[in-house]
mmCIF file of C-alpha atoms and ligand atoms in Angstrom:
data_model
loop_
_atom_site.group_PDB
_atom_site.id
_atom_site.type_symbol
_atom_site.label_atom_id
_atom_site.label_comp_id
_atom_site.label_asym_id
_atom_site.label_seq_id
_atom_site.Cartn_x
_atom_site.Cartn_y
_atom_site.Cartn_z
ATOM 1 C CA UNK Z 721 -192.320 173.302 188.254
ATOM 2 C CA UNK Z 722 -191.828 174.729 191.721
ATOM 3 C CA UNK Z 723 -189.010 174.036 194.192
ATOM 4 C CA UNK Z 724 -191.229 171.639 196.191
ATOM 5 C CA UNK Z 725 -192.420 169.583 193.177
ATOM 6 C CA UNK Z 726 -190.778 166.041 193.556
ATOM 7 C CA UNK Z 727 -192.256 164.476 190.552
ATOM 8 C CA UNK Z 728 -189.532 163.221 188.068
ATOM 9 C CA UNK Z 729 -188.859 165.667 185.239
ATOM 10 C CA UNK Z 730 -189.547 164.399 181.714
ATOM 11 C CA UNK Z 731 -186.122 164.346 180.012
ATOM 12 C CA UNK Z 732 -186.044 163.183 176.439
ATOM 13 C CA UNK Z 733 -183.647 160.239 175.951
ATOM 14 C CA UNK Z 734 -180.747 161.232 173.670
ATOM 15 C CA UNK Z 735 -181.599 160.330 170.082
ATOM 16 C CA UNK Z 736 -179.696 157.396 168.589
ATOM 17 C CA UNK Z 737 -177.316 158.587 165.928
ATOM 18 C CA UNK Z 738 -177.586 157.632 162.369
ATOM 19 C CA UNK Z 739 -175.464 155.106 160.965
ATOM 20 C CA UNK Z 740 -174.097 153.667 157.773
ATOM 21 C CA UNK Z 741 -177.487 152.095 156.870
ATOM 22 C CA UNK Z 742 -178.885 155.565 156.668
ATOM 23 C CA UNK Z 743 -175.817 156.919 154.902
ATOM 24 C CA UNK Z 744 -175.785 154.624 152.001
ATOM 25 C CA UNK Z 745 -179.067 155.343 150.292
ATOM 26 C CA UNK Z 746 -177.961 159.164 150.685
ATOM 27 C CA UNK Z 747 -174.792 158.254 148.664
ATOM 28 C CA UNK Z 748 -176.729 156.447 145.992
ATOM 29 C CA UNK Z 749 -179.183 159.319 145.705
ATOM 30 C CA UNK Z 750 -176.327 161.810 145.269
ATOM 31 C CA UNK Z 751 -174.987 159.465 142.497
ATOM 32 C CA UNK Z 752 -178.326 159.263 140.834
ATOM 33 C CA UNK Z 753 -178.483 163.018 140.725
ATOM 34 C CA UNK Z 754 -175.018 163.314 139.321
ATOM 35 C CA UNK Z 755 -176.132 160.943 136.501
ATOM 36 C CA UNK Z 756 -179.235 163.153 135.746
ATOM 37 C CA UNK Z 757 -181.638 160.344 136.998
ATOM 38 C CA UNK Z 758 -183.292 162.204 139.879
ATOM 39 C CA UNK Z 759 -183.299 165.330 142.038
ATOM 40 C CA UNK Z 760 -180.741 166.038 144.695
ATOM 41 C CA UNK Z 761 -182.282 164.609 147.904
ATOM 42 C CA UNK Z 762 -183.401 167.222 150.335
ATOM 43 C CA UNK Z 763 -181.697 167.271 153.728
ATOM 44 C CA UNK Z 764 -183.971 165.627 156.235
ATOM 45 C CA UNK Z 765 -183.989 164.517 159.864
ATOM 46 C CA UNK Z 766 -183.305 161.066 158.712
ATOM 47 C CA UNK Z 767 -180.378 162.048 156.547
ATOM 48 C CA UNK Z 768 -179.104 165.557 157.645
ATOM 49 C CA UNK Z 769 -176.419 166.958 155.474
ATOM 50 C CA UNK Z 770 -175.278 170.283 153.778
ATOM 51 C CA UNK Z 771 -174.161 171.021 150.407
ATOM 52 C CA UNK Z 772 -171.847 173.936 149.914
ATOM 53 C CA UNK Z 773 -171.172 175.322 146.699
ATOM 54 C CA UNK Z 774 -167.479 175.195 147.087
ATOM 55 C CA UNK Z 775 -166.781 172.462 149.644
ATOM 56 C CA UNK Z 776 -169.434 169.893 148.326
ATOM 57 C CA UNK Z 777 -171.271 167.571 150.629
ATOM 58 C CA UNK Z 778 -170.802 167.489 154.392
ATOM 59 C CA UNK Z 779 -172.703 165.629 156.969
ATOM 60 C CA UNK Z 780 -174.388 167.374 159.823
ATOM 61 C CA UNK Z 781 -172.018 165.626 162.085
ATOM 62 C CA UNK Z 782 -173.751 165.463 165.533
ATOM 63 C CA UNK Z 783 -176.480 163.464 163.899
ATOM 64 C CA UNK Z 784 -174.414 160.706 162.655
ATOM 65 C CA UNK Z 785 -172.272 158.099 164.436
ATOM 66 C CA UNK Z 786 -168.503 157.733 164.027
ATOM 67 C CA UNK Z 787 -168.535 154.892 161.429
ATOM 68 C CA UNK Z 788 -170.822 156.919 159.131
ATOM 69 C CA UNK Z 789 -168.855 160.122 159.395
ATOM 70 C CA UNK Z 790 -165.643 158.063 158.665
ATOM 71 C CA UNK Z 791 -167.238 156.467 155.597
ATOM 72 C CA UNK Z 792 -168.594 159.628 154.292
ATOM 73 C CA UNK Z 793 -165.116 161.287 154.658
ATOM 74 C CA UNK Z 794 -163.604 158.416 152.676
ATOM 75 C CA UNK Z 795 -166.212 158.716 149.976
ATOM 76 C CA UNK Z 796 -166.691 162.301 149.633
ATOM 77 C CA UNK Z 797 -164.232 162.943 146.827
ATOM 78 C CA UNK Z 798 -166.323 160.558 144.771
ATOM 79 C CA UNK Z 799 -169.613 162.084 145.874
ATOM 80 C CA UNK Z 800 -168.529 165.735 145.144
ATOM 81 C CA UNK Z 801 -168.050 165.110 141.523
ATOM 82 C CA UNK Z 802 -170.223 167.673 139.626
ATOM 83 C CA UNK Z 803 -172.987 166.514 137.197
ATOM 84 C CA UNK Z 804 -171.314 168.113 134.087
ATOM 85 C CA UNK Z 805 -167.739 168.110 134.966
ATOM 86 C CA UNK Z 806 -164.732 166.447 133.237
ATOM 87 C CA UNK Z 807 -163.744 162.819 133.531
ATOM 88 C CA UNK Z 808 -162.549 161.870 137.001
ATOM 89 C CA UNK Z 809 -160.670 158.683 137.854
ATOM 90 C CA UNK Z 810 -160.087 156.760 140.991
ATOM 91 C CA UNK Z 811 -157.688 153.708 141.151
ATOM 92 C CA UNK Z 812 -157.145 151.055 143.715
ATOM 93 C CA UNK Z 813 -154.774 148.406 144.603
ATOM 94 C CA UNK Z 814 -154.841 145.977 147.681
ATOM 95 C CA UNK Z 815 -151.366 145.006 148.491
ATOM 96 C CA UNK Z 816 -149.166 143.117 150.959
ATOM 97 C CA UNK Z 817 -146.680 144.961 153.300
ATOM 98 C CA UNK Z 818 -143.939 143.828 150.688
ATOM 99 C CA UNK Z 819 -145.842 145.602 147.896
ATOM 100 C CA UNK Z 820 -147.340 142.678 146.058
ATOM 101 C CA UNK Z 821 -151.018 142.396 144.888
ATOM 102 C CA UNK Z 822 -150.961 138.633 144.104
ATOM 103 C CA UNK Z 823 -148.658 135.656 144.349
ATOM 104 C CA UNK Z 824 -146.535 134.972 141.354
ATOM 105 C CA UNK Z 825 -148.881 132.573 139.983
ATOM 106 C CA UNK Z 826 -151.674 135.256 140.218
ATOM 107 C CA UNK Z 827 -153.707 134.218 143.345
ATOM 108 C CA UNK Z 828 -155.136 137.316 144.970
ATOM 109 C CA UNK Z 829 -158.059 135.737 146.814
ATOM 110 C CA UNK Z 830 -157.659 137.410 149.237
ATOM 111 C CA UNK Z 831 -154.845 139.876 149.920
ATOM 112 C CA UNK Z 832 -157.150 142.159 152.073
ATOM 113 C CA UNK Z 833 -159.805 141.536 154.536
ATOM 114 C CA UNK Z 834 -163.669 141.608 154.034
ATOM 115 C CA UNK Z 835 -163.982 145.278 154.807
ATOM 116 C CA UNK Z 836 -161.866 146.050 151.709
ATOM 117 C CA UNK Z 837 -163.982 143.762 149.494
ATOM 118 C CA UNK Z 838 -167.126 145.743 150.642
ATOM 119 C CA UNK Z 839 -165.305 149.022 149.862
ATOM 120 C CA UNK Z 840 -164.622 147.799 146.313
ATOM 121 C CA UNK Z 841 -168.282 147.011 145.729
ATOM 122 C CA UNK Z 842 -169.223 150.527 147.162
ATOM 123 C CA UNK Z 843 -166.748 152.146 144.779
ATOM 124 C CA UNK Z 844 -168.293 150.198 141.879
ATOM 125 C CA UNK Z 845 -171.747 151.332 142.742
ATOM 126 C CA UNK Z 846 -170.668 155.017 143.061
ATOM 127 C CA UNK Z 847 -168.679 155.081 139.657
ATOM 128 C CA UNK Z 848 -170.058 154.991 136.102
ATOM 129 C CA UNK Z 849 -167.560 152.324 135.035
ATOM 130 C CA UNK Z 850 -165.205 149.915 136.533
ATOM 131 C CA UNK Z 851 -161.958 149.163 134.552
ATOM 132 C CA UNK Z 852 -159.788 146.263 134.772
ATOM 133 C CA UNK Z 853 -156.738 144.966 132.683
ATOM 134 C CA UNK Z 854 -156.679 141.830 130.567
ATOM 135 C CA UNK Z 855 -154.489 140.048 133.065
ATOM 136 C CA UNK Z 856 -157.001 140.547 135.943
ATOM 137 C CA UNK Z 857 -159.971 139.522 133.662
ATOM 138 C CA UNK Z 858 -158.191 136.355 132.482
ATOM 139 C CA UNK Z 859 -156.789 135.327 135.757
ATOM 140 C CA UNK Z 860 -159.662 136.270 138.177
ATOM 141 C CA UNK Z 861 -162.524 135.893 135.978
ATOM 142 C CA UNK Z 862 -164.382 138.470 137.970
ATOM 143 C CA UNK Z 863 -168.034 139.558 137.788
ATOM 144 C CA UNK Z 864 -167.459 143.337 138.615
ATOM 145 C CA UNK Z 865 -170.888 143.749 139.924
ATOM 146 C CA UNK Z 866 -172.083 145.436 143.200
ATOM 147 C CA UNK Z 867 -173.650 142.242 144.571
ATOM 148 C CA UNK Z 868 -172.313 143.015 148.248
ATOM 149 C CA UNK Z 869 -174.284 146.359 148.407
ATOM 150 C CA UNK Z 870 -177.526 148.084 147.119
ATOM 151 C CA UNK Z 871 -176.800 150.055 143.988
ATOM 152 C CA UNK Z 872 -176.490 149.786 140.191
ATOM 153 C CA UNK Z 873 -173.762 147.706 138.621
ATOM 154 C CA UNK Z 874 -171.433 150.042 136.635
ATOM 155 C CA UNK Z 875 -170.329 149.542 132.997
ATOM 156 C CA UNK Z 876 -167.626 146.918 133.095
ATOM 157 C CA UNK Z 877 -164.588 148.000 130.974
ATOM 158 C CA UNK Z 878 -161.942 145.615 129.990
ATOM 159 C CA UNK Z 879 -158.502 146.758 128.440
ATOM 160 C CA UNK Z 880 -157.440 144.153 126.086
ATOM 161 C CA UNK Z 881 -155.561 145.692 123.036
ATOM 162 C CA UNK Z 882 -154.180 142.375 121.995
ATOM 163 C CA UNK Z 883 -157.694 140.706 121.961
ATOM 164 C CA UNK Z 884 -156.421 137.696 124.066
ATOM 165 C CA UNK Z 885 -159.454 137.357 126.247
ATOM 166 C CA UNK Z 886 -161.684 134.520 125.921
ATOM 167 C CA UNK Z 887 -165.387 135.439 125.081
ATOM 168 C CA UNK Z 888 -166.565 132.874 127.729
ATOM 169 C CA UNK Z 889 -165.265 135.059 130.519
ATOM 170 C CA UNK Z 890 -168.153 135.953 132.849
ATOM 171 C CA UNK Z 891 -168.024 139.736 132.179
ATOM 172 C CA UNK Z 892 -168.234 139.023 128.378
ATOM 173 C CA UNK Z 893 -171.037 136.287 128.723
ATOM 174 C CA UNK Z 894 -173.130 136.563 131.961
ATOM 175 C CA UNK Z 895 -175.174 139.777 130.805
ATOM 176 C CA UNK Z 896 -175.580 140.839 134.401
ATOM 177 C CA UNK Z 897 -174.467 144.223 133.448
ATOM 178 C CA UNK Z 898 -173.146 145.860 130.169
ATOM 179 C CA UNK Z 899 -169.483 145.380 129.237
ATOM 180 C CA UNK Z 900 -167.081 146.928 126.871
ATOM 181 C CA UNK Z 901 -163.941 145.560 125.592
ATOM 182 C CA UNK Z 902 -161.500 148.202 124.798
ATOM 183 C CA UNK Z 903 -159.087 147.843 121.828
ATOM 184 C CA UNK Z 904 -157.614 150.067 119.250
ATOM 185 C CA UNK Z 905 -159.993 151.295 116.605
ATOM 186 C CA UNK Z 906 -157.963 149.517 113.967
ATOM 187 C CA UNK Z 907 -159.037 146.125 115.469
ATOM 188 C CA UNK Z 908 -162.654 146.884 116.239
ATOM 189 C CA UNK Z 909 -164.243 144.606 113.634
ATOM 190 C CA UNK Z 910 -161.966 141.611 114.790
ATOM 191 C CA UNK Z 911 -162.921 142.146 118.210
ATOM 192 C CA UNK Z 912 -166.696 142.425 117.351
ATOM 193 C CA UNK Z 913 -166.518 139.074 115.749
ATOM 194 C CA UNK Z 914 -165.186 137.467 118.945
ATOM 195 C CA UNK Z 915 -167.396 139.175 121.569
ATOM 196 C CA UNK Z 916 -170.405 140.960 119.580
ATOM 197 C CA UNK Z 917 -170.216 144.656 118.243
ATOM 198 C CA UNK Z 918 -172.352 145.711 121.180
ATOM 199 C CA UNK Z 919 -169.418 144.834 123.643
ATOM 200 C CA UNK Z 920 -166.609 146.607 121.766
ATOM 201 C CA UNK Z 921 -165.118 150.051 122.199
ATOM 202 C CA UNK Z 922 -162.530 150.757 119.640
ATOM 203 C CA UNK Z 923 -160.496 153.808 120.579
ATOM 204 C CA UNK Z 924 -158.602 155.709 117.872
ATOM 205 C CA UNK Z 925 -155.026 156.333 118.898
ATOM 206 C CA UNK Z 926 -154.938 153.592 121.747
ATOM 207 C CA UNK Z 927 -152.072 151.845 120.326
ATOM 208 C CA UNK Z 928 -149.064 153.428 118.688
ATOM 209 C CA UNK Z 929 -146.869 151.708 116.425
ATOM 210 C CA UNK Z 930 -143.989 151.609 118.840
ATOM 211 C CA UNK Z 931 -144.798 148.591 120.783
ATOM 212 C CA UNK Z 932 -145.446 150.640 123.836
ATOM 213 C CA UNK Z 933 -148.396 150.338 126.310
ATOM 214 C CA UNK Z 934 -151.886 151.636 125.437
ATOM 215 C CA UNK Z 935 -152.363 155.430 125.466
ATOM 216 C CA UNK Z 936 -155.030 155.720 128.284
ATOM 217 C CA UNK Z 937 -155.428 159.516 127.533
ATOM 218 C CA UNK Z 938 -157.007 158.562 124.323
ATOM 219 C CA UNK Z 939 -159.509 156.169 126.135
ATOM 220 C CA UNK Z 940 -160.871 158.858 128.655
ATOM 221 C CA UNK Z 941 -162.676 161.123 126.109
ATOM 222 C CA UNK Z 942 -164.207 158.179 124.423
ATOM 223 C CA UNK Z 943 -165.606 156.876 127.676
ATOM 224 C CA UNK Z 944 -166.816 160.501 128.332
ATOM 225 C CA UNK Z 945 -168.634 160.561 124.996
ATOM 226 C CA UNK Z 946 -170.520 157.525 126.314
ATOM 227 C CA UNK Z 947 -171.628 159.199 129.524
ATOM 228 C CA UNK Z 948 -168.930 157.446 131.467
ATOM 229 C CA UNK Z 949 -167.180 160.179 133.571
ATOM 230 C CA UNK Z 950 -166.462 158.802 136.974
ATOM 231 C CA UNK Z 951 -164.263 155.854 136.624
ATOM 232 C CA UNK Z 952 -162.877 153.352 138.947
ATOM 233 C CA UNK Z 953 -159.683 151.487 137.893
ATOM 234 C CA UNK Z 954 -159.698 148.284 140.085
ATOM 235 C CA UNK Z 955 -156.483 146.684 138.862
ATOM 236 C CA UNK Z 956 -154.324 144.926 138.300
ATOM 237 C CA UNK Z 957 -150.964 146.349 138.954
ATOM 238 C CA UNK Z 958 -149.834 146.857 135.511
ATOM 239 C CA UNK Z 959 -153.142 148.710 134.407
ATOM 240 C CA UNK Z 960 -153.196 150.940 137.588
ATOM 241 C CA UNK Z 961 -149.500 151.746 137.095
ATOM 242 C CA UNK Z 962 -149.983 152.730 133.522
ATOM 243 C CA UNK Z 963 -152.940 155.126 134.524
ATOM 244 C CA UNK Z 964 -150.824 156.718 137.244
ATOM 245 C CA UNK Z 965 -147.728 157.138 134.998
ATOM 246 C CA UNK Z 966 -149.724 158.812 132.228
ATOM 247 C CA UNK Z 967 -151.260 161.146 134.517
ATOM 248 C CA UNK Z 968 -154.876 159.765 134.241
ATOM 249 C CA UNK Z 969 -155.657 159.092 138.013
ATOM 250 C CA UNK Z 970 -157.074 161.665 140.273
ATOM 251 C CA UNK Z 971 -157.262 159.565 143.435
ATOM 252 C CA UNK Z 972 -155.536 156.319 144.482
ATOM 253 C CA UNK Z 973 -156.703 154.023 147.173
ATOM 254 C CA UNK Z 974 -153.664 151.845 148.265
ATOM 255 C CA UNK Z 975 -154.838 149.212 150.879
ATOM 256 C CA UNK Z 976 -151.984 147.664 152.728
ATOM 257 C CA UNK Z 977 -152.685 144.242 154.354
ATOM 258 C CA UNK Z 978 -150.485 142.840 157.236
ATOM 259 C CA UNK Z 979 -149.202 139.884 154.938
ATOM 260 C CA UNK Z 980 -145.993 139.143 153.290
ATOM 261 C CA UNK Z 981 -146.495 137.596 149.802
ATOM 262 C CA UNK Z 982 -142.777 137.588 148.622
ATOM 263 C CA UNK Z 983 -141.733 137.788 144.909
ATOM 264 C CA UNK Z 984 -145.345 138.063 143.921
ATOM 265 C CA UNK Z 985 -147.091 140.306 141.259
ATOM 266 C CA UNK Z 986 -146.068 143.804 141.951
ATOM 267 C CA UNK Z 987 -148.487 146.551 142.835
ATOM 268 C CA UNK Z 988 -147.589 150.148 141.615
ATOM 269 C CA UNK Z 989 -144.524 150.230 139.292
ATOM 270 C CA UNK Z 990 -143.545 153.772 138.138
ATOM 271 C CA UNK Z 991 -140.582 155.148 136.345
ATOM 272 C CA UNK Z 992 -138.966 156.701 139.335
ATOM 273 C CA UNK Z 993 -136.366 159.406 139.808
ATOM 274 C CA UNK Z 994 -132.594 159.522 140.907
ATOM 275 C CA UNK Z 995 -132.883 161.774 143.868
ATOM 276 C CA UNK Z 996 -135.246 161.369 146.841
ATOM 277 C CA UNK Z 997 -136.159 165.011 146.943
ATOM 278 C CA UNK Z 998 -137.732 164.523 143.354
ATOM 279 C CA UNK Z 999 -140.024 161.767 144.453
ATOM 280 C CA UNK Z 1000 -143.809 162.795 144.711
ATOM 281 C CA UNK Z 1001 -145.260 163.012 148.105
ATOM 282 C CA UNK Z 1002 -148.956 163.379 147.321
ATOM 283 C CA UNK Z 1003 -151.419 164.610 150.007
ATOM 284 C CA UNK Z 1004 -152.536 161.540 151.831
ATOM 285 C CA UNK Z 1005 -155.289 160.499 154.354
ATOM 286 C CA UNK Z 1006 -155.338 157.341 156.226
ATOM 287 C CA UNK Z 1007 -158.305 155.115 157.081
ATOM 288 C CA UNK Z 1008 -158.257 151.853 159.172
ATOM 289 C CA UNK Z 1009 -160.326 149.031 157.368
ATOM 290 C CA UNK Z 1010 -160.413 146.040 159.738
ATOM 291 C CA UNK Z 1011 -156.775 144.749 159.874
ATOM 292 C CA UNK Z 1012 -155.761 146.789 156.763
ATOM 293 C CA UNK Z 1013 -154.747 150.310 156.373
ATOM 294 C CA UNK Z 1014 -156.131 152.283 153.348
ATOM 295 C CA UNK Z 1015 -153.940 155.246 151.955
ATOM 296 C CA UNK Z 1016 -156.212 157.636 150.235
ATOM 297 C CA UNK Z 1017 -153.823 159.684 147.900
ATOM 298 C CA UNK Z 1018 -154.693 162.857 146.166
ATOM 299 C CA UNK Z 1019 -152.726 162.574 142.946
ATOM 300 C CA UNK Z 1020 -154.089 165.886 141.514
ATOM 301 C CA UNK Z 1021 -154.234 168.367 144.371
ATOM 302 C CA UNK Z 1022 -155.854 171.661 143.888
ATOM 303 C CA UNK Z 1023 -153.146 174.207 142.791
HETATM 304 N N1 NAP R 1417 -154.858 142.914 145.004
HETATM 305 C C1 NAP R 1417 -155.678 143.740 144.227
HETATM 306 O O1 NAP R 1417 -156.041 144.921 144.447
HETATM 307 C C2 NAP R 1417 -155.737 143.225 142.695
HETATM 308 C C3 NAP R 1417 -156.683 143.845 141.849
HETATM 309 C C4 NAP R 1417 -156.758 143.359 140.556
HETATM 310 C C5 NAP R 1417 -156.126 142.273 140.212
HETATM 311 N N2 NAP R 1417 -155.273 141.723 141.050
HETATM 312 C C6 NAP R 1417 -154.345 140.567 140.533
HETATM 313 O O2 NAP R 1417 -153.482 141.099 139.614
HETATM 314 C C7 NAP R 1417 -153.132 140.141 138.755
HETATM 315 C C8 NAP R 1417 -153.239 140.840 137.394
HETATM 316 O O3 NAP R 1417 -152.624 142.046 137.316
HETATM 317 P P1 NAP R 1417 -151.449 142.306 136.288
HETATM 318 O O4 NAP R 1417 -150.782 143.574 136.790
HETATM 319 O O5 NAP R 1417 -150.771 141.214 136.076
HETATM 320 O O6 NAP R 1417 -152.229 142.753 134.829
HETATM 321 P P2 NAP R 1417 -153.357 143.660 134.592
HETATM 322 O O7 NAP R 1417 -153.045 145.061 134.949
HETATM 323 O O8 NAP R 1417 -154.684 143.165 135.175
HETATM 324 O O9 NAP R 1417 -153.503 143.457 132.997
HETATM 325 C C9 NAP R 1417 -152.537 143.934 132.051
HETATM 326 C C10 NAP R 1417 -151.625 142.909 131.736
HETATM 327 O O10 NAP R 1417 -152.307 141.734 131.459
HETATM 328 C C11 NAP R 1417 -151.604 141.076 130.292
HETATM 329 N N3 NAP R 1417 -152.542 140.002 129.684
HETATM 330 C C12 NAP R 1417 -153.260 140.303 128.559
HETATM 331 N N4 NAP R 1417 -154.029 139.322 128.358
HETATM 332 C C13 NAP R 1417 -153.757 138.310 129.220
HETATM 333 C C14 NAP R 1417 -154.099 136.952 129.504
HETATM 334 N N5 NAP R 1417 -154.994 136.335 128.702
HETATM 335 N N6 NAP R 1417 -153.675 136.294 130.549
HETATM 336 C C15 NAP R 1417 -152.742 136.888 131.276
HETATM 337 N N7 NAP R 1417 -152.229 138.048 131.186
HETATM 338 C C16 NAP R 1417 -152.663 138.781 130.180
HETATM 339 C C17 NAP R 1417 -151.227 142.193 129.443
HETATM 340 O O11 NAP R 1417 -150.315 141.947 128.363
HETATM 341 P P3 NAP R 1417 -150.485 142.594 127.046
HETATM 342 O O12 NAP R 1417 -150.191 143.966 127.223
HETATM 343 O O13 NAP R 1417 -149.420 141.905 126.291
HETATM 344 O O14 NAP R 1417 -151.904 142.263 126.445
HETATM 345 C C18 NAP R 1417 -150.795 143.267 130.365
HETATM 346 O O15 NAP R 1417 -149.400 143.184 130.577
HETATM 347 C C19 NAP R 1417 -153.927 139.064 138.999
HETATM 348 O O16 NAP R 1417 -153.248 137.978 139.677
HETATM 349 C C20 NAP R 1417 -155.160 139.630 139.889
HETATM 350 O O17 NAP R 1417 -155.557 138.463 140.527
HETATM 351 C C21 NAP R 1417 -155.174 142.131 142.228
#
């Protein structure tokens, strides 16, 4: 073009940045690869990302919008699990400002906003199994599926050492996805008569004879032997607290909603220490989720 050429120049319009709808299929493809069910997707113009041997997956940020970058940052610890690594556990609790996860009678519909519900379904889709305690199974009668997002349902795992759960509960009868009821190996045949042998996972050493809580460290290798390595402990408070107290949680999502429940069911309840200086202060990140605030705690920081 010479200096006197007054024709408008052809400037290319800025390309629209990619959003969550382009990110989510990439997340699912990464998980399928981890499960040995497909190749790692190649980075493309429609899904630009990088995989670094030490730092795992990163998005090629200028191509993605803010919402996608934020969601990827939140999910990255789950996505970075190596295909053949050890068991890795993420827990979650949605709680009120005063630390409750449900009313005293057990109503928890809904402590948090819809963004958190979507987040739970995303975590279910990215993990091999979703685990809940018997109290949650009995009170909520949940389905534990991924019906709010695309993605496979996880294995549904119920921890019910005292075999109090009714076989008519949805997770044990709807056949939408496989379910395992966890009990001590000594009660396996009793459990099999209640819910069918294919739905029972008897764990040697789960219950000691001291009347104490289940030994969750005994559960993890048994799940791993079934190919269930990336585990999501969804609740309730007693179960998540037991996992944390026994050192079985790598990452914890605590989502705080601006609501006061007052003398409800407690969230995290840990043994505690006498001096403030001895209280753990895990590395933490904060994410806004609608009106709620999600604390992402790294309970097993790299040495
Ligand atoms: N806000 C959230 O993020 C969230 C998430 C999940 C659940 N919840 C709510 O949390 C509550 C349940 O949590 P939780 O801490 O109480 O328990 P939990 O961790 O779900 O389950 C463990 C406890 O449930 C007891 N349990 C066993 N069978 C039961 C039955 N048939 N009925 C009632 N309890 C039974 C167990 O007693 P034994 O050891 O004697 O068997 C054990 O103490 C529910 O109200 C649920 O709606 C909230």
